[in-house]
Amino acid sequence: MRAMLWLISALIFAVGCSTEQRATNECEVSIAYLGSLVRYEAVLLKDDISICGRVVATDKMGEIANAVVIADETAGVALQVEASNSDAALPLYSEVTVHCSGLYLAREGQRLVVGNRPTAEYSVDRLTDSDIALHATIDTLLSTPPEPLLRTIGEIAPCDMLRYVRIDGVEFIERGKAWLDCDSLDMPLNSLRHITDGRDTLTVVVNDATIYGAEALPPGTLNCFGIIDSHEGELALRIINKQAIEQ
């Protein structure tokens, strides 16, 4: 009987956990499993769980603001951050572990987000530099990107949200324009561009702080790398590390 009770306990504990555990009894789970914990409002993560993945978006080139996106083989999640230089804290492409106990988990539209206790302004509040140091550990510094998911525009689905993808054989519809529009004072604006493969079209969201925003969109047929994001409830691409590469 004692052996049977031990086996049942072990099986229960193993649900959602990897076979590898840390000395602190922290249980590593997938990002998809983490997403299954979300309810209708922000959830406090009380258990000693962690996620491990690759950093696939930071503010390194200004392409995303107030977030660091981490993805594993199952899903992606955005750490909402207040850090002025998130790439210094969690460098692009590095492998990191996020220790989730004490953080809050929520959804902003289709995006899975993690941060501090929510305020009236945000689904979850942003993490400060000290919060990042407390909850995130850089496991390996890597300078090359992870293997992207190869997608056509027509194949992109909600399950790809915040995952790192590659879309081949596309062109910008707004050929000849810059990445960013500007206002009457010549200040850059958050902008939308569009890519097409000749059959389907996808919105490309461009953050107003993108450092190459004044440059012209690359011409010709391109392979585009980035994360799947959303704009006004629709799936969109956010190009990361200026990777819109001519074929």
PDB file of C-alpha atoms in Angstrom:
ATOM      1  CA  MET A   1       0.000   0.000   0.000  1.00  0.00           C
ATOM      2  CA  ARG A   2       2.809   2.392   0.910  1.00  0.00           C
ATOM      3  CA  ALA A   3       4.480   1.735  -2.449  1.00  0.00           C
ATOM      4  CA  MET A   4       1.209   2.405  -4.272  1.00  0.00           C
ATOM      5  CA  LEU A   5       0.697   5.738  -2.449  1.00  0.00           C
ATOM      6  CA  TRP A   6       4.252   6.760  -3.290  1.00  0.00           C
ATOM      7  CA  LEU A   7       3.697   5.967  -6.979  1.00  0.00           C
ATOM      8  CA  ILE A   8       0.467   7.979  -7.120  1.00  0.00           C
ATOM      9  CA  SER A   9       2.143  10.971  -5.473  1.00  0.00           C
ATOM     10  CA  ALA A  10       5.043  10.822  -7.899  1.00  0.00           C
ATOM     11  CA  LEU A  11       2.709  10.726 -10.900  1.00  0.00           C
ATOM     12  CA  ILE A  12       0.698  13.699  -9.668  1.00  0.00           C
ATOM     13  CA  PHE A  13       3.839  15.762  -9.138  1.00  0.00           C
ATOM     14  CA  ALA A  14       5.113  14.874 -12.595  1.00  0.00           C
ATOM     15  CA  VAL A  15       2.110  16.321 -14.433  1.00  0.00           C
ATOM     16  CA  GLY A  16       3.291  19.378 -16.411  1.00  0.00           C
ATOM     17  CA  CYS A  17       6.856  19.025 -15.174  1.00  0.00           C
ATOM     18  CA  SER A  18       9.990  18.108 -16.983  1.00  0.00           C
ATOM     19  CA  THR A  19      12.048  15.176 -15.800  1.00  0.00           C
ATOM     20  CA  GLU A  20      14.788  17.589 -14.761  1.00  0.00           C
ATOM     21  CA  GLN A  21      14.327  19.453 -11.491  1.00  0.00           C
ATOM     22  CA  ARG A  22      16.488  21.968  -9.695  1.00  0.00           C
ATOM     23  CA  ALA A  23      17.986  21.497  -6.287  1.00  0.00           C
ATOM     24  CA  THR A  24      15.388  23.928  -4.923  1.00  0.00           C
ATOM     25  CA  ASN A  25      12.598  21.525  -5.957  1.00  0.00           C
ATOM     26  CA  GLU A  26      11.565  24.013  -8.637  1.00  0.00           C
ATOM     27  CA  CYS A  27       9.676  22.228 -11.394  1.00  0.00           C
ATOM     28  CA  GLU A  28      10.391  23.180 -15.025  1.00  0.00           C
ATOM     29  CA  VAL A  29       7.268  23.346 -17.201  1.00  0.00           C
ATOM     30  CA  SER A  30       6.658  24.250 -20.819  1.00  0.00           C
ATOM     31  CA  ILE A  31       5.382  27.668 -21.838  1.00  0.00           C
ATOM     32  CA  ALA A  32       2.293  25.983 -23.269  1.00  0.00           C
ATOM     33  CA  TYR A  33       1.616  24.448 -19.862  1.00  0.00           C
ATOM     34  CA  LEU A  34       2.096  27.850 -18.261  1.00  0.00           C
ATOM     35  CA  GLY A  35      -0.495  29.257 -20.649  1.00  0.00           C
ATOM     36  CA  SER A  36      -2.991  26.611 -19.546  1.00  0.00           C
ATOM     37  CA  LEU A  37      -3.002  28.199 -16.074  1.00  0.00           C
ATOM     38  CA  VAL A  38      -4.533  31.466 -17.295  1.00  0.00           C
ATOM     39  CA  ARG A  39      -8.094  32.265 -16.278  1.00  0.00           C
ATOM     40  CA  TYR A  40     -10.245  35.352 -16.938  1.00  0.00           C
ATOM     41  CA  GLU A  41      -8.014  37.620 -14.876  1.00  0.00           C
ATOM     42  CA  ALA A  42      -4.369  37.756 -13.842  1.00  0.00           C
ATOM     43  CA  VAL A  43      -3.249  34.681 -11.889  1.00  0.00           C
ATOM     44  CA  LEU A  44      -0.633  34.740  -9.139  1.00  0.00           C
ATOM     45  CA  LEU A  45       1.865  31.941  -9.714  1.00  0.00           C
ATOM     46  CA  LYS A  46       2.428  30.486  -6.260  1.00  0.00           C
ATOM     47  CA  ASP A  47       4.045  27.161  -7.115  1.00  0.00           C
ATOM     48  CA  ASP A  48       7.791  26.741  -7.543  1.00  0.00           C
ATOM     49  CA  ILE A  49       7.763  26.411 -11.321  1.00  0.00           C
ATOM     50  CA  SER A  50      10.047  27.737 -14.021  1.00  0.00           C
ATOM     51  CA  ILE A  51      10.144  27.973 -17.792  1.00  0.00           C
ATOM     52  CA  CYS A  52      13.211  27.719 -19.996  1.00  0.00           C
ATOM     53  CA  GLY A  53      13.509  29.057 -23.527  1.00  0.00           C
ATOM     54  CA  ARG A  54      15.312  31.306 -25.979  1.00  0.00           C
ATOM     55  CA  VAL A  55      14.976  35.080 -26.013  1.00  0.00           C
ATOM     56  CA  VAL A  56      13.482  35.869 -29.432  1.00  0.00           C
ATOM     57  CA  ALA A  57      12.630  39.580 -29.077  1.00  0.00           C
ATOM     58  CA  THR A  58      14.116  42.496 -27.107  1.00  0.00           C
ATOM     59  CA  ASP A  59      14.598  46.231 -27.559  1.00  0.00           C
ATOM     60  CA  LYS A  60      18.048  45.631 -29.083  1.00  0.00           C
ATOM     61  CA  MET A  61      17.010  47.436 -32.293  1.00  0.00           C
ATOM     62  CA  GLY A  62      13.944  49.148 -30.888  1.00  0.00           C
ATOM     63  CA  GLU A  63      11.607  46.703 -32.608  1.00  0.00           C
ATOM     64  CA  ILE A  64       9.605  45.971 -29.458  1.00  0.00           C
ATOM     65  CA  ALA A  65       9.010  48.072 -26.359  1.00  0.00           C
ATOM     66  CA  ASN A  66       8.533  47.120 -22.698  1.00  0.00           C
ATOM     67  CA  ALA A  67       8.769  43.393 -23.333  1.00  0.00           C
ATOM     68  CA  VAL A  68      11.184  40.510 -23.653  1.00  0.00           C
ATOM     69  CA  VAL A  69       9.749  37.571 -25.565  1.00  0.00           C
ATOM     70  CA  ILE A  70      10.839  34.051 -24.662  1.00  0.00           C
ATOM     71  CA  ALA A  71       9.868  30.985 -26.671  1.00  0.00           C
ATOM     72  CA  ASP A  72      10.367  27.249 -26.312  1.00  0.00           C
ATOM     73  CA  GLU A  73       9.261  24.407 -28.574  1.00  0.00           C
ATOM     74  CA  THR A  74       5.642  24.765 -27.440  1.00  0.00           C
ATOM     75  CA  ALA A  75       4.753  28.477 -27.232  1.00  0.00           C
ATOM     76  CA  GLY A  76       5.946  32.004 -26.506  1.00  0.00           C
ATOM     77  CA  VAL A  77       5.457  34.414 -23.602  1.00  0.00           C
ATOM     78  CA  ALA A  78       6.183  38.123 -23.115  1.00  0.00           C
ATOM     79  CA  LEU A  79       7.832  39.334 -19.936  1.00  0.00           C
ATOM     80  CA  GLN A  80       6.445  42.828 -19.467  1.00  0.00           C
ATOM     81  CA  VAL A  81       9.406  44.990 -18.463  1.00  0.00           C
ATOM     82  CA  GLU A  82      10.080  48.567 -17.441  1.00  0.00           C
ATOM     83  CA  ALA A  83      13.792  48.185 -18.110  1.00  0.00           C
ATOM     84  CA  SER A  84      15.294  50.914 -20.288  1.00  0.00           C
ATOM     85  CA  ASN A  85      17.594  48.410 -21.990  1.00  0.00           C
ATOM     86  CA  SER A  86      16.030  44.979 -21.801  1.00  0.00           C
ATOM     87  CA  ASP A  87      18.576  43.489 -24.189  1.00  0.00           C
ATOM     88  CA  ALA A  88      21.342  44.184 -21.668  1.00  0.00           C
ATOM     89  CA  ALA A  89      19.454  42.272 -18.987  1.00  0.00           C
ATOM     90  CA  LEU A  90      18.309  39.376 -21.206  1.00  0.00           C
ATOM     91  CA  PRO A  91      20.279  39.420 -24.460  1.00  0.00           C
ATOM     92  CA  LEU A  92      18.613  38.499 -27.725  1.00  0.00           C
ATOM     93  CA  TYR A  93      18.969  34.766 -28.553  1.00  0.00           C
ATOM     94  CA  SER A  94      20.286  33.828 -25.100  1.00  0.00           C
ATOM     95  CA  GLU A  95      18.839  30.807 -23.326  1.00  0.00           C
ATOM     96  CA  VAL A  96      17.163  31.817 -20.085  1.00  0.00           C
ATOM     97  CA  THR A  97      15.215  30.363 -17.194  1.00  0.00           C
ATOM     98  CA  VAL A  98      12.386  32.351 -15.646  1.00  0.00           C
ATOM     99  CA  HIS A  99      11.547  31.502 -12.038  1.00  0.00           C
ATOM    100  CA  CYS A 100       7.813  32.115 -11.979  1.00  0.00           C
ATOM    101  CA  SER A 101       6.873  31.919  -8.299  1.00  0.00           C
ATOM    102  CA  GLY A 102       5.532  35.301  -7.201  1.00  0.00           C
ATOM    103  CA  LEU A 103       4.861  36.565 -10.731  1.00  0.00           C
ATOM    104  CA  TYR A 104       1.455  37.157 -12.312  1.00  0.00           C
ATOM    105  CA  LEU A 105       0.233  35.542 -15.513  1.00  0.00           C
ATOM    106  CA  ALA A 106      -2.414  36.946 -17.844  1.00  0.00           C
ATOM    107  CA  ARG A 107      -3.475  37.308 -21.453  1.00  0.00           C
ATOM    108  CA  GLU A 108      -3.533  40.546 -23.378  1.00  0.00           C
ATOM    109  CA  GLY A 109      -5.708  39.607 -26.295  1.00  0.00           C
ATOM    110  CA  GLN A 110      -4.012  36.502 -27.660  1.00  0.00           C
ATOM    111  CA  ARG A 111      -0.627  37.257 -26.070  1.00  0.00           C
ATOM    112  CA  LEU A 112       0.512  35.388 -22.957  1.00  0.00           C
ATOM    113  CA  VAL A 113       2.175  37.870 -20.588  1.00  0.00           C
ATOM    114  CA  VAL A 114       4.020  37.623 -17.269  1.00  0.00           C
ATOM    115  CA  GLY A 115       4.787  40.438 -14.853  1.00  0.00           C
ATOM    116  CA  ASN A 116       4.086  41.947 -11.457  1.00  0.00           C
ATOM    117  CA  ARG A 117       0.753  42.293  -9.672  1.00  0.00           C
ATOM    118  CA  PRO A 118      -1.608  44.070 -12.082  1.00  0.00           C
ATOM    119  CA  THR A 119      -2.614  47.691 -11.714  1.00  0.00           C
ATOM    120  CA  ALA A 120      -5.534  49.524 -13.279  1.00  0.00           C
ATOM    121  CA  GLU A 121      -3.347  50.351 -16.288  1.00  0.00           C
ATOM    122  CA  TYR A 122      -1.951  46.950 -17.263  1.00  0.00           C
ATOM    123  CA  SER A 123      -3.033  43.299 -17.328  1.00  0.00           C
ATOM    124  CA  VAL A 124       0.181  42.656 -15.401  1.00  0.00           C
ATOM    125  CA  ASP A 125       2.527  45.369 -14.194  1.00  0.00           C
ATOM    126  CA  ARG A 126       5.990  45.718 -15.647  1.00  0.00           C
ATOM    127  CA  LEU A 127       9.106  44.157 -14.173  1.00  0.00           C
ATOM    128  CA  THR A 128      11.913  46.444 -13.077  1.00  0.00           C
ATOM    129  CA  ASP A 129      15.612  45.708 -13.575  1.00  0.00           C
ATOM    130  CA  SER A 130      15.796  44.281 -10.058  1.00  0.00           C
ATOM    131  CA  ASP A 131      12.740  42.105 -10.726  1.00  0.00           C
ATOM    132  CA  ILE A 132      14.401  40.704 -13.839  1.00  0.00           C
ATOM    133  CA  ALA A 133      17.560  39.928 -11.872  1.00  0.00           C
ATOM    134  CA  LEU A 134      15.471  38.158  -9.238  1.00  0.00           C
ATOM    135  CA  HIS A 135      13.289  36.081 -11.533  1.00  0.00           C
ATOM    136  CA  ALA A 136      15.417  35.406 -14.643  1.00  0.00           C
ATOM    137  CA  THR A 137      18.673  33.504 -15.040  1.00  0.00           C
ATOM    138  CA  ILE A 138      20.788  33.503 -18.187  1.00  0.00           C
ATOM    139  CA  ASP A 139      21.751  29.892 -18.798  1.00  0.00           C
ATOM    140  CA  THR A 140      23.723  30.294 -22.024  1.00  0.00           C
ATOM    141  CA  LEU A 141      24.810  33.361 -23.982  1.00  0.00           C
ATOM    142  CA  LEU A 142      24.244  32.620 -27.652  1.00  0.00           C
ATOM    143  CA  SER A 143      24.663  35.003 -30.586  1.00  0.00           C
ATOM    144  CA  THR A 144      22.790  33.008 -33.210  1.00  0.00           C
ATOM    145  CA  PRO A 145      19.002  32.695 -33.358  1.00  0.00           C
ATOM    146  CA  PRO A 146      17.135  29.497 -32.614  1.00  0.00           C
ATOM    147  CA  GLU A 147      15.713  27.439 -35.453  1.00  0.00           C
ATOM    148  CA  PRO A 148      12.593  29.309 -36.592  1.00  0.00           C
ATOM    149  CA  LEU A 149       9.257  27.765 -37.413  1.00  0.00           C
ATOM    150  CA  LEU A 150       8.909  27.809 -41.201  1.00  0.00           C
ATOM    151  CA  ARG A 151       5.488  29.208 -42.100  1.00  0.00           C
ATOM    152  CA  THR A 152       3.681  30.535 -45.130  1.00  0.00           C
ATOM    153  CA  ILE A 153       1.413  33.490 -44.521  1.00  0.00           C
ATOM    154  CA  GLY A 154      -1.606  31.233 -44.932  1.00  0.00           C
ATOM    155  CA  GLU A 155      -0.319  28.749 -42.346  1.00  0.00           C
ATOM    156  CA  ILE A 156       0.079  31.242 -39.507  1.00  0.00           C
ATOM    157  CA  ALA A 157      -2.369  30.444 -36.691  1.00  0.00           C
ATOM    158  CA  PRO A 158      -3.145  31.678 -33.153  1.00  0.00           C
ATOM    159  CA  CYS A 159      -0.998  28.867 -31.714  1.00  0.00           C
ATOM    160  CA  ASP A 160       2.023  30.656 -33.249  1.00  0.00           C
ATOM    161  CA  MET A 161       1.537  33.751 -31.082  1.00  0.00           C
ATOM    162  CA  LEU A 162       4.916  35.095 -29.848  1.00  0.00           C
ATOM    163  CA  ARG A 163       6.816  32.256 -31.471  1.00  0.00           C
ATOM    164  CA  TYR A 164       9.864  32.800 -33.681  1.00  0.00           C
ATOM    165  CA  VAL A 165       9.038  32.209 -37.351  1.00  0.00           C
ATOM    166  CA  ARG A 166      10.479  32.448 -40.824  1.00  0.00           C
ATOM    167  CA  ILE A 167       8.313  33.430 -43.803  1.00  0.00           C
ATOM    168  CA  ASP A 168       9.975  32.974 -47.195  1.00  0.00           C
ATOM    169  CA  GLY A 169       9.267  34.387 -50.632  1.00  0.00           C
ATOM    170  CA  VAL A 170       7.438  37.577 -49.698  1.00  0.00           C
ATOM    171  CA  GLU A 171       7.539  41.217 -50.774  1.00  0.00           C
ATOM    172  CA  PHE A 172       6.528  44.454 -49.101  1.00  0.00           C
ATOM    173  CA  ILE A 173       3.422  45.964 -50.665  1.00  0.00           C
ATOM    174  CA  GLU A 174       4.558  49.478 -49.683  1.00  0.00           C
ATOM    175  CA  ARG A 175       7.649  49.269 -51.863  1.00  0.00           C
ATOM    176  CA  GLY A 176       9.729  52.455 -51.778  1.00  0.00           C
ATOM    177  CA  LYS A 177       8.397  53.673 -48.428  1.00  0.00           C
ATOM    178  CA  ALA A 178      10.384  53.824 -45.193  1.00  0.00           C
ATOM    179  CA  TRP A 179       9.794  51.393 -42.365  1.00  0.00           C
ATOM    180  CA  LEU A 180       8.150  54.143 -40.314  1.00  0.00           C
ATOM    181  CA  ASP A 181       5.745  56.982 -41.043  1.00  0.00           C
ATOM    182  CA  CYS A 182       6.308  60.369 -39.388  1.00  0.00           C
ATOM    183  CA  ASP A 183       4.012  63.062 -38.073  1.00  0.00           C
ATOM    184  CA  SER A 184       3.971  66.725 -39.102  1.00  0.00           C
ATOM    185  CA  LEU A 185       6.966  67.374 -36.844  1.00  0.00           C
ATOM    186  CA  ASP A 186       8.906  64.541 -38.493  1.00  0.00           C
ATOM    187  CA  MET A 187       8.613  62.369 -35.394  1.00  0.00           C
ATOM    188  CA  PRO A 188       8.377  58.610 -36.062  1.00  0.00           C
ATOM    189  CA  LEU A 189       5.056  56.861 -35.496  1.00  0.00           C
ATOM    190  CA  ASN A 190       4.109  53.275 -34.776  1.00  0.00           C
ATOM    191  CA  SER A 191       3.458  52.049 -38.295  1.00  0.00           C
ATOM    192  CA  LEU A 192       1.970  49.200 -40.269  1.00  0.00           C
ATOM    193  CA  ARG A 193       3.437  47.641 -43.363  1.00  0.00           C
ATOM    194  CA  HIS A 194       2.302  44.573 -45.278  1.00  0.00           C
ATOM    195  CA  ILE A 195       3.994  41.605 -46.904  1.00  0.00           C
ATOM    196  CA  THR A 196       2.498  39.331 -49.549  1.00  0.00           C
ATOM    197  CA  ASP A 197       3.455  36.053 -51.148  1.00  0.00           C
ATOM    198  CA  GLY A 198       1.188  36.746 -54.129  1.00  0.00           C
ATOM    199  CA  ARG A 199      -1.723  34.942 -52.562  1.00  0.00           C
ATOM    200  CA  ASP A 200      -2.021  36.016 -48.927  1.00  0.00           C
ATOM    201  CA  THR A 201      -1.141  39.243 -47.113  1.00  0.00           C
ATOM    202  CA  LEU A 202       0.150  39.759 -43.570  1.00  0.00           C
ATOM    203  CA  THR A 203       0.443  42.955 -41.514  1.00  0.00           C
ATOM    204  CA  VAL A 204       3.914  43.868 -40.257  1.00  0.00           C
ATOM    205  CA  VAL A 205       3.917  46.000 -37.084  1.00  0.00           C
ATOM    206  CA  VAL A 206       6.843  48.416 -36.773  1.00  0.00           C
ATOM    207  CA  ASN A 207       7.572  50.057 -33.416  1.00  0.00           C
ATOM    208  CA  ASP A 208       8.221  53.813 -33.493  1.00  0.00           C
ATOM    209  CA  ALA A 209      11.615  53.353 -31.775  1.00  0.00           C
ATOM    210  CA  THR A 210      12.965  50.992 -34.464  1.00  0.00           C
ATOM    211  CA  ILE A 211      16.482  52.298 -35.056  1.00  0.00           C
ATOM    212  CA  TYR A 212      16.415  51.677 -38.815  1.00  0.00           C
ATOM    213  CA  GLY A 213      12.925  53.149 -39.162  1.00  0.00           C
ATOM    214  CA  ALA A 214      14.018  55.928 -41.536  1.00  0.00           C
ATOM    215  CA  GLU A 215      15.536  53.455 -43.990  1.00  0.00           C
ATOM    216  CA  ALA A 216      13.632  52.298 -47.047  1.00  0.00           C
ATOM    217  CA  LEU A 217      11.908  48.945 -46.954  1.00  0.00           C
ATOM    218  CA  PRO A 218      14.075  46.282 -48.598  1.00  0.00           C
ATOM    219  CA  PRO A 219      13.058  45.635 -52.205  1.00  0.00           C
ATOM    220  CA  GLY A 220      12.551  42.364 -54.000  1.00  0.00           C
ATOM    221  CA  THR A 221      11.710  38.933 -52.718  1.00  0.00           C
ATOM    222  CA  LEU A 222      12.557  38.437 -49.055  1.00  0.00           C
ATOM    223  CA  ASN A 223      12.839  35.883 -46.284  1.00  0.00           C
ATOM    224  CA  CYS A 224      11.455  37.486 -43.116  1.00  0.00           C
ATOM    225  CA  PHE A 225      12.283  36.398 -39.554  1.00  0.00           C
ATOM    226  CA  GLY A 226      10.473  37.558 -36.453  1.00  0.00           C
ATOM    227  CA  ILE A 227       7.755  36.847 -33.945  1.00  0.00           C
ATOM    228  CA  ILE A 228       4.046  36.502 -34.498  1.00  0.00           C
ATOM    229  CA  ASP A 229       2.242  39.317 -32.715  1.00  0.00           C
ATOM    230  CA  SER A 230      -1.163  40.907 -33.099  1.00  0.00           C
ATOM    231  CA  HIS A 231      -2.669  44.202 -34.160  1.00  0.00           C
ATOM    232  CA  GLU A 232      -6.275  45.046 -33.342  1.00  0.00           C
ATOM    233  CA  GLY A 233      -6.998  41.391 -32.745  1.00  0.00           C
ATOM    234  CA  GLU A 234      -5.472  40.155 -36.008  1.00  0.00           C
ATOM    235  CA  LEU A 235      -2.288  38.134 -36.346  1.00  0.00           C
ATOM    236  CA  ALA A 236       0.731  40.124 -37.504  1.00  0.00           C
ATOM    237  CA  LEU A 237       4.500  39.823 -37.901  1.00  0.00           C
ATOM    238  CA  ARG A 238       7.058  41.798 -35.915  1.00  0.00           C
ATOM    239  CA  ILE A 239      10.423  41.546 -37.671  1.00  0.00           C
ATOM    240  CA  ILE A 240      13.284  41.061 -35.212  1.00  0.00           C
ATOM    241  CA  ASN A 241      16.948  42.043 -35.595  1.00  0.00           C
ATOM    242  CA  LYS A 242      16.208  43.622 -39.003  1.00  0.00           C
ATOM    243  CA  GLN A 243      15.949  40.203 -40.571  1.00  0.00           C
ATOM    244  CA  ALA A 244      14.169  40.900 -43.825  1.00  0.00           C
ATOM    245  CA  ILE A 245      16.754  39.306 -46.073  1.00  0.00           C
ATOM    246  CA  GLU A 246      16.841  39.316 -49.863  1.00  0.00           C
ATOM    247  CA  GLN A 247      16.684  35.858 -51.402  1.00  0.00           C
TER     248      GLN A 247
END
